[in-house]
């Protein structure tokens, strides 16, 4: 899969970068971090602009995070009832942490790989204020775009 992603990245450049980063941020299991390492090598060789790549990655990662947040803000109760997630201890503990300190939790989990997708969904579910979520998500995505 990675070789296909890198081929699309070289062919379609920033459009492919935006699409892949967005889909990965929503929660699809894509090798985003490895692709971003390759992107850094491509930027070093002059195939991509480092700053433009950083901007595209940060913006579309944030859009993907906002998509997960927005979906659970709107439909979260139905989803958790259907999946019986309310009883899972991990879910309960993370939900408690989000309610007590949403800004720090959103910010820190951007650096924790797959945890960020889970927190996006939970943040929407517990109705973390949009500005709190957006500001902390965007700042963290600029600092660590993968």
Coordinates of C-alpha atoms in Angstrom, one line a residue:
X1 CA 0.0 0.0 0.0
X2 CA 2.8 2.4 0.8
X3 CA 4.4 2.1 -2.6
X4 CA 1.0 3.0 -4.2
X5 CA 0.6 6.0 -1.9
X6 CA 4.1 7.2 -2.7
X7 CA 3.4 6.8 -6.4
X8 CA 0.2 8.8 -6.1
X9 CA 2.1 11.4 -4.0
X10 CA 4.7 11.9 -6.8
X11 CA 2.1 12.0 -9.5
X12 CA -0.6 14.2 -7.9
X13 CA 1.6 16.0 -5.4
X14 CA -0.2 18.2 -3.0
X15 CA -3.7 17.0 -3.9
X16 CA -2.7 13.4 -3.1
X17 CA -1.1 14.6 0.1
X18 CA -4.2 16.4 1.1
X19 CA -6.5 13.5 0.4
X20 CA -4.4 10.8 2.1
X21 CA -3.7 12.9 5.2
X22 CA -7.5 13.8 5.5
X23 CA -8.5 10.1 5.1
X24 CA -5.9 9.1 7.7
X25 CA -7.0 11.8 10.1
X26 CA -10.6 10.6 9.9
X27 CA -9.4 7.2 11.1
X28 CA -8.5 5.0 8.2
X29 CA -5.5 2.8 8.9
X30 CA -3.0 4.4 6.4
X31 CA 0.8 4.5 6.9
X32 CA 0.8 8.3 7.2
X33 CA 3.9 8.7 9.3
X34 CA 6.1 6.7 6.9
X35 CA 4.6 8.6 3.9
X36 CA 5.5 11.9 5.7
X37 CA 9.1 10.7 6.2
X38 CA 9.3 10.0 2.5
X39 CA 7.7 13.4 1.8
X40 CA 10.5 15.0 3.8
X41 CA 13.1 13.2 1.6
X42 CA 11.3 14.3 -1.5
X43 CA 11.2 17.9 -0.2
X44 CA 14.9 17.7 0.5
X45 CA 15.5 16.7 -3.1
X46 CA 13.4 19.6 -4.4
X47 CA 10.3 17.6 -5.5
X48 CA 8.1 19.3 -2.9
X49 CA 8.2 22.6 -0.9
X50 CA 8.8 21.8 2.7
X51 CA 6.6 24.8 3.9
X52 CA 3.8 24.1 1.5
X53 CA 3.8 20.4 2.5
X54 CA 3.7 21.3 6.2
X55 CA 0.8 23.7 5.6
X56 CA -1.2 21.2 3.5
X57 CA -0.6 18.4 6.1
X58 CA -1.5 20.5 9.1
X59 CA -4.7 21.9 7.4
X60 CA -6.0 18.6 6.1
X61 CA -5.1 16.7 9.2
X62 CA -7.1 19.3 11.2
X63 CA -10.0 18.9 8.7
X64 CA -10.0 15.2 9.2
X65 CA -10.0 15.6 13.0
X66 CA -12.9 18.0 12.7
X67 CA -14.8 15.5 10.6
X68 CA -14.6 12.8 13.3
X69 CA -15.4 15.4 16.0
X70 CA -18.4 16.7 14.1
X71 CA -19.8 13.3 13.3
X72 CA -19.8 12.2 16.9
X73 CA -21.1 15.6 18.0
X74 CA -24.1 15.0 15.8
X75 CA -24.5 11.2 15.9
X76 CA -22.4 10.0 18.8
X77 CA -25.0 8.9 21.2
X78 CA -26.6 6.6 18.6
X79 CA -23.2 5.1 17.7
X80 CA -22.2 4.4 21.3
X81 CA -25.5 2.8 22.1
X82 CA -25.3 0.7 19.0
X83 CA -21.7 -0.4 19.7
X84 CA -22.3 -0.8 23.5
X85 CA -19.2 1.4 24.2
X86 CA -20.6 3.0 27.4
X87 CA -19.6 -0.1 29.4
X88 CA -15.9 -0.3 28.2
X89 CA -13.6 0.9 31.0
X90 CA -11.1 2.4 28.6
X91 CA -13.9 4.4 27.0
X92 CA -15.2 5.6 30.5
X93 CA -11.7 6.6 31.6
X94 CA -10.9 8.6 28.5
X95 CA -14.3 10.3 28.6
X96 CA -13.7 11.3 32.2
X97 CA -10.3 12.8 31.3
X98 CA -11.8 14.7 28.4
X99 CA -14.5 16.2 30.6
X100 CA -12.0 17.3 33.2
X101 CA -9.4 18.9 30.9
X102 CA -10.3 18.9 27.3
X103 CA -7.7 21.3 26.0
X104 CA -4.7 19.4 27.3
X105 CA -6.2 16.0 26.3
X106 CA -6.8 17.1 22.8
X107 CA -3.4 18.7 22.5
X108 CA -1.4 15.8 24.0
X109 CA -3.1 13.1 22.0
X110 CA -2.1 14.6 18.7
X111 CA 1.3 13.2 19.5
X112 CA 0.0 9.7 20.4
X113 CA -0.7 8.2 17.0
X114 CA -3.9 6.4 16.8
X115 CA -5.2 7.9 20.1
X116 CA -5.9 11.1 18.3
X117 CA -8.7 9.5 16.2
X118 CA -10.3 8.1 19.4
X119 CA -10.1 11.4 21.1
X120 CA -11.7 13.2 18.1
X121 CA -14.7 10.9 18.4
X122 CA -14.9 11.2 22.2
X123 CA -14.5 15.0 22.1
X124 CA -17.6 15.3 19.8
X125 CA -19.5 12.8 22.0
X126 CA -18.8 14.7 25.3
X127 CA -19.5 18.0 23.5
X128 CA -16.1 19.6 24.0
X129 CA -16.5 23.3 22.9
X130 CA -15.6 23.7 19.2
X131 CA -13.0 26.5 19.8
X132 CA -11.3 24.5 22.5
X133 CA -11.0 21.5 20.2
X134 CA -10.1 23.4 17.1
X135 CA -7.4 25.6 18.6
X136 CA -5.6 22.8 20.4
X137 CA -5.9 20.4 17.5
X138 CA -4.6 23.0 15.0
X139 CA -1.6 24.0 17.1
X140 CA -0.7 20.4 17.8
X141 CA -1.1 19.5 14.1
X142 CA 1.3 22.3 13.1
X143 CA 3.9 21.1 15.6
X144 CA 3.4 17.4 14.7
X145 CA 1.6 17.1 11.4
X146 CA 1.5 13.3 11.3

